[in-house]
Amino acid sequence: MLIVANWKAYVESRAKAKSLFRAARRISSKLPKSVSQIVIAPPAPYLGLLAAGNKSKVRFAAQDISNTTGGAHTGEVTAAALKELGVTYTLVGHSERRAAGETDTTIASKAAHALAQGIIPILCIGEAVRDEDATYLHGLRAQIDAVYTTLTPEERAQVIIAYEPLWAIGKSAAEAINPVDLAEMILYLRKVLSTYVPAGKTKILYGGSVEPGNIRMLAGGSGIDGFLIGHASTDVTSFSALAKAVS
Ligand code: PGA
């Protein structure tokens, strides 16, 4: 199980960033067998603060990455700069970035820039609503196709998928997906992915209101390889409870 803590913009002080990192280190140092890796995705300034000099088992993810290389690109954080900091993963195409106008083309380019520097993209996909005739499944396939068709077979093999239905993000455990629907979705996504990557080789994470109260239920039998956790990962007590619940 890969547990990725997406701090989003919830963390706005060095003190809080440091205390969450301490908790992540503590959990990582005695990782339960079922949790193979704790990854934290802090806001960029705290990524710089915490990733440089990290000697723990915790790994870092960027929340976003530039689709440019170095040069006259105000505000952009390039893959090379992140790589040098010790970043292992980056989210690409998070729904909150898509909502800010990011297109599939940009997302594909971001994934390629990450891979070119040896950073593993965690491609976030998800439907806004579920319609009865299941056209949302076509939308999910299109989000996958848009990125995978631009990559080489070697690159495709490295990409991690985070399935995050938008209707479940930022709510509570009661409003997250149920384990039966999740299992069905994972089967569907694995089928789509098998067009690009040998069957079963892609890691798929689930995200959307994962909390200590539902993480265990979602992990059991759904076929996922881990979680992308937002709000519940930004409180030391609940983050510790999340790791404990899947151990
Ligand atoms: P949430 O966010 O856990 O707060 O729902 C998940 C995400 O958007 O990555």
PDB file of C-alpha atoms and ligand atoms in Angstrom:
ATOM      1  CA  MET A   1       0.000   0.000   0.000  1.00  0.00           C
ATOM      2  CA  LEU A   2       1.183   3.423  -0.975  1.00  0.00           C
ATOM      3  CA  ILE A   3      -0.184   6.227   1.185  1.00  0.00           C
ATOM      4  CA  VAL A   4       0.114   9.660  -0.366  1.00  0.00           C
ATOM      5  CA  ALA A   5      -0.733  12.649   1.843  1.00  0.00           C
ATOM      6  CA  ASN A   6      -1.881  15.561  -0.297  1.00  0.00           C
ATOM      7  CA  TRP A   7      -1.618  18.582   1.982  1.00  0.00           C
ATOM      8  CA  LYS A   8      -3.129  20.834  -0.716  1.00  0.00           C
ATOM      9  CA  ALA A   9      -3.069  24.402   0.662  1.00  0.00           C
ATOM     10  CA  TYR A  10      -4.286  23.295   4.096  1.00  0.00           C
ATOM     11  CA  VAL A  11      -0.794  23.703   5.549  1.00  0.00           C
ATOM     12  CA  GLU A  12       0.231  27.330   5.842  1.00  0.00           C
ATOM     13  CA  SER A  13       2.875  27.376   8.532  1.00  0.00           C
ATOM     14  CA  ARG A  14       6.317  25.935   8.976  1.00  0.00           C
ATOM     15  CA  ALA A  15       5.406  24.663  12.430  1.00  0.00           C
ATOM     16  CA  LYS A  16       2.490  22.645  11.093  1.00  0.00           C
ATOM     17  CA  ALA A  17       4.523  21.303   8.156  1.00  0.00           C
ATOM     18  CA  LYS A  18       7.240  20.174  10.517  1.00  0.00           C
ATOM     19  CA  SER A  19       4.896  18.468  12.947  1.00  0.00           C
ATOM     20  CA  LEU A  20       3.133  16.568  10.138  1.00  0.00           C
ATOM     21  CA  PHE A  21       6.502  15.540   8.729  1.00  0.00           C
ATOM     22  CA  ARG A  22       7.572  14.299  12.172  1.00  0.00           C
ATOM     23  CA  ALA A  23       4.433  12.154  12.324  1.00  0.00           C
ATOM     24  CA  ALA A  24       5.106  10.804   8.817  1.00  0.00           C
ATOM     25  CA  ARG A  25       8.681   9.938   9.804  1.00  0.00           C
ATOM     26  CA  ARG A  26       7.499   8.201  12.952  1.00  0.00           C
ATOM     27  CA  ILE A  27       4.956   6.139  11.012  1.00  0.00           C
ATOM     28  CA  SER A  28       7.484   5.381   8.281  1.00  0.00           C
ATOM     29  CA  SER A  29      10.135   4.216  10.711  1.00  0.00           C
ATOM     30  CA  LYS A  30       7.863   1.396  11.846  1.00  0.00           C
ATOM     31  CA  LEU A  31       5.882   0.857   8.710  1.00  0.00           C
ATOM     32  CA  PRO A  32       3.309  -1.872   9.021  1.00  0.00           C
ATOM     33  CA  LYS A  33       3.805  -4.628   6.456  1.00  0.00           C
ATOM     34  CA  SER A  34       0.678  -3.572   4.617  1.00  0.00           C
ATOM     35  CA  VAL A  35       1.946  -0.020   4.095  1.00  0.00           C
ATOM     36  CA  SER A  36       4.936  -0.023   1.816  1.00  0.00           C
ATOM     37  CA  GLN A  37       5.474   3.694   1.559  1.00  0.00           C
ATOM     38  CA  ILE A  38       4.370   6.993   3.056  1.00  0.00           C
ATOM     39  CA  VAL A  39       4.586   9.881   0.616  1.00  0.00           C
ATOM     40  CA  ILE A  40       3.860  13.501   1.471  1.00  0.00           C
ATOM     41  CA  ALA A  41       2.891  16.176  -1.028  1.00  0.00           C
ATOM     42  CA  PRO A  42       3.363  19.535   0.716  1.00  0.00           C
ATOM     43  CA  PRO A  43       2.883  23.013  -0.754  1.00  0.00           C
ATOM     44  CA  ALA A  44       6.034  23.941  -2.716  1.00  0.00           C
ATOM     45  CA  PRO A  45       7.797  26.069  -0.044  1.00  0.00           C
ATOM     46  CA  TYR A  46       7.496  23.263   2.527  1.00  0.00           C
ATOM     47  CA  LEU A  47       8.630  20.746  -0.054  1.00  0.00           C
ATOM     48  CA  GLY A  48      11.850  22.743  -0.250  1.00  0.00           C
ATOM     49  CA  LEU A  49      12.066  22.943   3.513  1.00  0.00           C
ATOM     50  CA  LEU A  50      11.439  19.272   4.249  1.00  0.00           C
ATOM     51  CA  ALA A  51      12.709  17.301   1.261  1.00  0.00           C
ATOM     52  CA  ALA A  52      16.196  18.774   1.247  1.00  0.00           C
ATOM     53  CA  GLY A  53      18.237  16.702   3.655  1.00  0.00           C
ATOM     54  CA  ASN A  54      15.501  14.097   4.211  1.00  0.00           C
ATOM     55  CA  LYS A  55      17.128  10.926   5.513  1.00  0.00           C
ATOM     56  CA  SER A  56      13.947   9.166   6.559  1.00  0.00           C
ATOM     57  CA  LYS A  57      11.905   6.582   4.672  1.00  0.00           C
ATOM     58  CA  VAL A  58       9.297   9.210   3.834  1.00  0.00           C
ATOM     59  CA  ARG A  59       9.190  10.077   0.150  1.00  0.00           C
ATOM     60  CA  PHE A  60       8.074  13.366  -1.366  1.00  0.00           C
ATOM     61  CA  ALA A  61       5.624  14.273  -4.096  1.00  0.00           C
ATOM     62  CA  ALA A  62       5.065  17.640  -5.730  1.00  0.00           C
ATOM     63  CA  GLN A  63       1.416  18.706  -5.935  1.00  0.00           C
ATOM     64  CA  ASP A  64       2.011  19.966  -9.449  1.00  0.00           C
ATOM     65  CA  ILE A  65       4.889  20.278 -11.910  1.00  0.00           C
ATOM     66  CA  SER A  66       5.699  22.606 -14.769  1.00  0.00           C
ATOM     67  CA  ASN A  67       5.257  21.602 -18.389  1.00  0.00           C
ATOM     68  CA  THR A  68       8.179  23.829 -19.286  1.00  0.00           C
ATOM     69  CA  THR A  69      11.894  23.404 -18.884  1.00  0.00           C
ATOM     70  CA  GLY A  70      14.002  26.178 -17.380  1.00  0.00           C
ATOM     71  CA  GLY A  71      13.875  29.737 -18.719  1.00  0.00           C
ATOM     72  CA  ALA A  72      11.555  32.706 -18.808  1.00  0.00           C
ATOM     73  CA  HIS A  73       8.546  31.066 -17.130  1.00  0.00           C
ATOM     74  CA  THR A  74       7.502  33.112 -14.120  1.00  0.00           C
ATOM     75  CA  GLY A  75       5.904  31.065 -11.390  1.00  0.00           C
ATOM     76  CA  GLU A  76       6.760  27.669 -12.816  1.00  0.00           C
ATOM     77  CA  VAL A  77       8.534  24.954 -10.825  1.00  0.00           C
ATOM     78  CA  THR A  78      10.363  22.652 -13.220  1.00  0.00           C
ATOM     79  CA  ALA A  79      10.918  18.920 -13.023  1.00  0.00           C
ATOM     80  CA  ALA A  80      14.685  19.433 -12.848  1.00  0.00           C
ATOM     81  CA  ALA A  81      14.366  21.719  -9.803  1.00  0.00           C
ATOM     82  CA  LEU A  82      12.068  19.223  -8.078  1.00  0.00           C
ATOM     83  CA  LYS A  83      14.325  16.312  -8.918  1.00  0.00           C
ATOM     84  CA  GLU A  84      17.292  18.036  -7.353  1.00  0.00           C
ATOM     85  CA  LEU A  85      15.298  18.509  -4.145  1.00  0.00           C
ATOM     86  CA  GLY A  86      14.780  14.770  -3.914  1.00  0.00           C
ATOM     87  CA  VAL A  87      11.207  14.579  -5.145  1.00  0.00           C
ATOM     88  CA  THR A  88      10.173  11.047  -6.162  1.00  0.00           C
ATOM     89  CA  TYR A  89       6.579  11.582  -7.358  1.00  0.00           C
ATOM     90  CA  THR A  90       4.385  14.356  -8.657  1.00  0.00           C
ATOM     91  CA  LEU A  91       0.631  14.663  -8.900  1.00  0.00           C
ATOM     92  CA  VAL A  92      -0.513  15.575 -12.381  1.00  0.00           C
ATOM     93  CA  GLY A  93      -4.030  16.530 -13.366  1.00  0.00           C
ATOM     94  CA  HIS A  94      -5.488  16.835  -9.885  1.00  0.00           C
ATOM     95  CA  SER A  95      -9.135  17.844 -10.261  1.00  0.00           C
ATOM     96  CA  GLU A  96      -8.424  21.129  -8.487  1.00  0.00           C
ATOM     97  CA  ARG A  97      -5.823  21.938 -11.176  1.00  0.00           C
ATOM     98  CA  ARG A  98      -8.190  20.791 -13.923  1.00  0.00           C
ATOM     99  CA  ALA A  99     -10.849  23.089 -12.430  1.00  0.00           C
ATOM    100  CA  ALA A 100      -8.317  25.925 -12.666  1.00  0.00           C
ATOM    101  CA  GLY A 101      -8.178  25.364 -16.434  1.00  0.00           C
ATOM    102  CA  GLU A 102      -5.599  22.647 -16.931  1.00  0.00           C
ATOM    103  CA  THR A 103      -6.277  20.637 -20.086  1.00  0.00           C
ATOM    104  CA  ASP A 104      -5.517  17.016 -20.949  1.00  0.00           C
ATOM    105  CA  THR A 105      -2.794  18.251 -23.311  1.00  0.00           C
ATOM    106  CA  THR A 106      -1.079  20.196 -20.532  1.00  0.00           C
ATOM    107  CA  ILE A 107      -1.409  17.247 -18.182  1.00  0.00           C
ATOM    108  CA  ALA A 108       0.168  14.886 -20.716  1.00  0.00           C
ATOM    109  CA  SER A 109       3.026  17.329 -21.154  1.00  0.00           C
ATOM    110  CA  LYS A 110       3.510  17.593 -17.378  1.00  0.00           C
ATOM    111  CA  ALA A 111       3.673  13.809 -17.104  1.00  0.00           C
ATOM    112  CA  ALA A 112       6.296  13.714 -19.859  1.00  0.00           C
ATOM    113  CA  HIS A 113       8.408  16.413 -18.191  1.00  0.00           C
ATOM    114  CA  ALA A 114       8.273  14.536 -14.899  1.00  0.00           C
ATOM    115  CA  LEU A 115       9.263  11.233 -16.503  1.00  0.00           C
ATOM    116  CA  ALA A 116      12.129  12.876 -18.377  1.00  0.00           C
ATOM    117  CA  GLN A 117      13.638  13.728 -14.972  1.00  0.00           C
ATOM    118  CA  GLY A 118      12.874  10.344 -13.425  1.00  0.00           C
ATOM    119  CA  ILE A 119       9.928  11.644 -11.389  1.00  0.00           C
ATOM    120  CA  ILE A 120       6.950   9.283 -11.249  1.00  0.00           C
ATOM    121  CA  PRO A 121       3.670  10.939 -12.258  1.00  0.00           C
ATOM    122  CA  ILE A 122       0.585  10.172 -10.210  1.00  0.00           C
ATOM    123  CA  LEU A 123      -2.115  10.864 -12.788  1.00  0.00           C
ATOM    124  CA  CYS A 124      -5.342  11.957 -11.111  1.00  0.00           C
ATOM    125  CA  ILE A 125      -8.547  11.104 -12.925  1.00  0.00           C
ATOM    126  CA  GLY A 126     -12.169  11.190 -11.864  1.00  0.00           C
ATOM    127  CA  GLU A 127     -15.707  11.907 -12.951  1.00  0.00           C
ATOM    128  CA  ALA A 128     -17.690  14.931 -11.766  1.00  0.00           C
ATOM    129  CA  VAL A 129     -21.015  13.104 -11.698  1.00  0.00           C
ATOM    130  CA  ARG A 130     -22.311   9.613 -12.339  1.00  0.00           C
ATOM    131  CA  ASP A 131     -24.964   9.453 -14.998  1.00  0.00           C
ATOM    132  CA  GLU A 132     -27.281   6.488 -15.355  1.00  0.00           C
ATOM    133  CA  ASP A 133     -26.113   5.482 -18.818  1.00  0.00           C
ATOM    134  CA  ALA A 134     -22.527   5.449 -17.534  1.00  0.00           C
ATOM    135  CA  THR A 135     -21.068   7.931 -20.022  1.00  0.00           C
ATOM    136  CA  TYR A 136     -18.744   8.996 -17.205  1.00  0.00           C
ATOM    137  CA  LEU A 137     -16.805   5.818 -17.920  1.00  0.00           C
ATOM    138  CA  HIS A 138     -15.955   7.196 -21.369  1.00  0.00           C
ATOM    139  CA  GLY A 139     -14.720  10.389 -19.715  1.00  0.00           C
ATOM    140  CA  LEU A 140     -12.397   8.418 -17.476  1.00  0.00           C
ATOM    141  CA  ARG A 141     -11.077   6.468 -20.433  1.00  0.00           C
ATOM    142  CA  ALA A 142     -10.476   9.736 -22.301  1.00  0.00           C
ATOM    143  CA  GLN A 143      -8.461  11.121 -19.362  1.00  0.00           C
ATOM    144  CA  ILE A 144      -6.268   8.015 -19.457  1.00  0.00           C
ATOM    145  CA  ASP A 145      -5.956   7.945 -23.262  1.00  0.00           C
ATOM    146  CA  ALA A 146      -4.945  11.612 -23.414  1.00  0.00           C
ATOM    147  CA  VAL A 147      -1.824  10.911 -21.386  1.00  0.00           C
ATOM    148  CA  TYR A 148      -0.901   7.333 -22.257  1.00  0.00           C
ATOM    149  CA  THR A 149      -1.070   7.793 -26.033  1.00  0.00           C
ATOM    150  CA  THR A 150       1.703  10.382 -25.765  1.00  0.00           C
ATOM    151  CA  LEU A 151       4.071   8.156 -23.761  1.00  0.00           C
ATOM    152  CA  THR A 152       6.443   5.327 -24.674  1.00  0.00           C
ATOM    153  CA  PRO A 153       5.731   1.831 -23.316  1.00  0.00           C
ATOM    154  CA  GLU A 154       8.556   2.270 -20.759  1.00  0.00           C
ATOM    155  CA  GLU A 155       7.094   5.571 -19.586  1.00  0.00           C
ATOM    156  CA  ARG A 156       3.558   4.190 -19.379  1.00  0.00           C
ATOM    157  CA  ALA A 157       4.760   1.422 -17.107  1.00  0.00           C
ATOM    158  CA  GLN A 158       5.874   3.966 -14.511  1.00  0.00           C
ATOM    159  CA  VAL A 159       2.712   6.038 -14.237  1.00  0.00           C
ATOM    160  CA  ILE A 160       0.536   5.635 -11.132  1.00  0.00           C
ATOM    161  CA  ILE A 161      -3.201   6.325 -11.371  1.00  0.00           C
ATOM    162  CA  ALA A 162      -5.155   8.068  -8.627  1.00  0.00           C
ATOM    163  CA  TYR A 163      -8.864   7.526  -9.110  1.00  0.00           C
ATOM    164  CA  GLU A 164     -10.622  10.408  -7.380  1.00  0.00           C
ATOM    165  CA  PRO A 165     -14.313  10.888  -8.152  1.00  0.00           C
ATOM    166  CA  LEU A 166     -14.893  14.635  -7.831  1.00  0.00           C
ATOM    167  CA  TRP A 167     -18.197  14.172  -6.047  1.00  0.00           C
ATOM    168  CA  ALA A 168     -16.340  12.427  -3.217  1.00  0.00           C
ATOM    169  CA  ILE A 169     -13.503  14.918  -2.721  1.00  0.00           C
ATOM    170  CA  GLY A 170     -13.346  17.061   0.406  1.00  0.00           C
ATOM    171  CA  LYS A 171     -16.432  15.580   2.036  1.00  0.00           C
ATOM    172  CA  SER A 172     -16.699  13.039   4.854  1.00  0.00           C
ATOM    173  CA  ALA A 173     -16.300   9.272   5.058  1.00  0.00           C
ATOM    174  CA  ALA A 174     -20.068   8.845   4.726  1.00  0.00           C
ATOM    175  CA  GLU A 175     -19.990  10.535   1.315  1.00  0.00           C
ATOM    176  CA  ALA A 176     -16.995   8.660  -0.109  1.00  0.00           C
ATOM    177  CA  ILE A 177     -17.409   5.890  -2.629  1.00  0.00           C
ATOM    178  CA  ASN A 178     -18.596   2.569  -1.219  1.00  0.00           C
ATOM    179  CA  PRO A 179     -16.269  -0.444  -1.408  1.00  0.00           C
ATOM    180  CA  VAL A 180     -18.434  -2.327  -3.918  1.00  0.00           C
ATOM    181  CA  ASP A 181     -18.537   0.559  -6.387  1.00  0.00           C
ATOM    182  CA  LEU A 182     -14.825   1.139  -5.858  1.00  0.00           C
ATOM    183  CA  ALA A 183     -14.011  -2.488  -6.666  1.00  0.00           C
ATOM    184  CA  GLU A 184     -16.076  -2.189  -9.853  1.00  0.00           C
ATOM    185  CA  MET A 185     -14.314   1.016 -10.873  1.00  0.00           C
ATOM    186  CA  ILE A 186     -10.888  -0.485 -10.292  1.00  0.00           C
ATOM    187  CA  LEU A 187     -11.785  -3.437 -12.496  1.00  0.00           C
ATOM    188  CA  TYR A 188     -12.904  -1.060 -15.215  1.00  0.00           C
ATOM    189  CA  LEU A 189      -9.762   1.075 -14.938  1.00  0.00           C
ATOM    190  CA  ARG A 190      -7.530  -2.000 -15.025  1.00  0.00           C
ATOM    191  CA  LYS A 191      -9.263  -3.079 -18.213  1.00  0.00           C
ATOM    192  CA  VAL A 192      -8.653   0.321 -19.833  1.00  0.00           C
ATOM    193  CA  LEU A 193      -5.047   0.384 -18.641  1.00  0.00           C
ATOM    194  CA  SER A 194      -4.367  -3.078 -20.027  1.00  0.00           C
ATOM    195  CA  THR A 195      -4.429  -1.489 -23.497  1.00  0.00           C
ATOM    196  CA  TYR A 196      -1.234   0.305 -22.552  1.00  0.00           C
ATOM    197  CA  VAL A 197       0.529  -1.601 -19.796  1.00  0.00           C
ATOM    198  CA  PRO A 198       0.740  -5.357 -19.148  1.00  0.00           C
ATOM    199  CA  ALA A 199      -2.301  -6.335 -17.079  1.00  0.00           C
ATOM    200  CA  GLY A 200      -2.111  -5.642 -13.365  1.00  0.00           C
ATOM    201  CA  LYS A 201       1.178  -3.740 -13.508  1.00  0.00           C
ATOM    202  CA  THR A 202      -0.167  -0.249 -12.862  1.00  0.00           C
ATOM    203  CA  LYS A 203      -0.624   0.940  -9.290  1.00  0.00           C
ATOM    204  CA  ILE A 204      -4.056   2.460  -8.727  1.00  0.00           C
ATOM    205  CA  LEU A 205      -4.763   4.656  -5.721  1.00  0.00           C
ATOM    206  CA  TYR A 206      -8.143   5.845  -4.497  1.00  0.00           C
ATOM    207  CA  GLY A 207      -8.755   9.378  -3.268  1.00  0.00           C
ATOM    208  CA  GLY A 208     -11.850  11.231  -2.079  1.00  0.00           C
ATOM    209  CA  SER A 209     -12.826  11.586   1.580  1.00  0.00           C
ATOM    210  CA  VAL A 210     -10.616   8.821   2.872  1.00  0.00           C
ATOM    211  CA  GLU A 211     -10.752   9.086   6.655  1.00  0.00           C
ATOM    212  CA  PRO A 212      -9.788   6.841   9.575  1.00  0.00           C
ATOM    213  CA  GLY A 213     -13.392   5.641   9.648  1.00  0.00           C
ATOM    214  CA  ASN A 214     -13.507   4.242   6.096  1.00  0.00           C
ATOM    215  CA  ILE A 215      -9.931   3.546   5.008  1.00  0.00           C
ATOM    216  CA  ARG A 216      -9.977  -0.058   6.114  1.00  0.00           C
ATOM    217  CA  MET A 217     -13.262  -0.823   4.449  1.00  0.00           C
ATOM    218  CA  LEU A 218     -12.071   0.762   1.190  1.00  0.00           C
ATOM    219  CA  ALA A 219      -8.776  -1.122   1.253  1.00  0.00           C
ATOM    220  CA  GLY A 220     -10.376  -4.523   1.759  1.00  0.00           C
ATOM    221  CA  GLY A 221     -11.109  -6.370  -1.446  1.00  0.00           C
ATOM    222  CA  SER A 222     -11.302  -3.311  -3.695  1.00  0.00           C
ATOM    223  CA  GLY A 223      -8.090  -4.140  -5.550  1.00  0.00           C
ATOM    224  CA  ILE A 224      -6.458  -0.764  -4.939  1.00  0.00           C
ATOM    225  CA  ASP A 225      -2.759  -0.282  -4.258  1.00  0.00           C
ATOM    226  CA  GLY A 226      -3.040   2.705  -1.953  1.00  0.00           C
ATOM    227  CA  PHE A 227      -4.656   6.036  -1.188  1.00  0.00           C
ATOM    228  CA  LEU A 228      -4.338   9.693  -2.042  1.00  0.00           C
ATOM    229  CA  ILE A 229      -5.530  11.445   1.077  1.00  0.00           C
ATOM    230  CA  GLY A 230      -6.336  15.134   1.386  1.00  0.00           C
ATOM    231  CA  HIS A 231      -7.913  16.753   4.456  1.00  0.00           C
ATOM    232  CA  ALA A 232      -7.535  13.749   6.769  1.00  0.00           C
ATOM    233  CA  SER A 233      -3.771  13.724   6.164  1.00  0.00           C
ATOM    234  CA  THR A 234      -3.301  17.244   7.492  1.00  0.00           C
ATOM    235  CA  ASP A 235      -3.974  16.506  11.131  1.00  0.00           C
ATOM    236  CA  VAL A 236      -1.410  14.506  13.092  1.00  0.00           C
ATOM    237  CA  THR A 237      -3.972  12.468  15.015  1.00  0.00           C
ATOM    238  CA  SER A 238      -6.050  11.505  12.003  1.00  0.00           C
ATOM    239  CA  PHE A 239      -2.973  10.849   9.832  1.00  0.00           C
ATOM    240  CA  SER A 240      -1.606   8.475  12.467  1.00  0.00           C
ATOM    241  CA  ALA A 241      -5.009   6.801  12.747  1.00  0.00           C
ATOM    242  CA  LEU A 242      -5.141   6.326   8.960  1.00  0.00           C
ATOM    243  CA  ALA A 243      -1.807   4.506   8.893  1.00  0.00           C
ATOM    244  CA  LYS A 244      -2.793   2.440  11.902  1.00  0.00           C
ATOM    245  CA  ALA A 245      -6.108   1.460  10.360  1.00  0.00           C
ATOM    246  CA  VAL A 246      -4.446  -0.183   7.349  1.00  0.00           C
ATOM    247  CA  SER A 247      -1.788  -1.941   9.404  1.00  0.00           C
TER     248      SER A 247
HETATM  249  P1  PGA B   1      -9.857  14.639   0.344  1.00  0.00           P
HETATM  250  O1  PGA B   1      -8.955  15.018  -0.917  1.00  0.00           O
HETATM  251  O2  PGA B   1      -9.205  13.455   1.015  1.00  0.00           O
HETATM  252  O3  PGA B   1      -9.840  15.863   1.200  1.00  0.00           O
HETATM  253  O4  PGA B   1     -11.205  14.306  -0.177  1.00  0.00           O
HETATM  254  C1  PGA B   1      -8.403  14.028  -1.729  1.00  0.00           C
HETATM  255  C2  PGA B   1      -7.714  14.696  -2.892  1.00  0.00           C
HETATM  256  O5  PGA B   1      -8.304  15.617  -3.498  1.00  0.00           O
HETATM  257  O6  PGA B   1      -6.575  14.337  -3.244  1.00  0.00           O
END
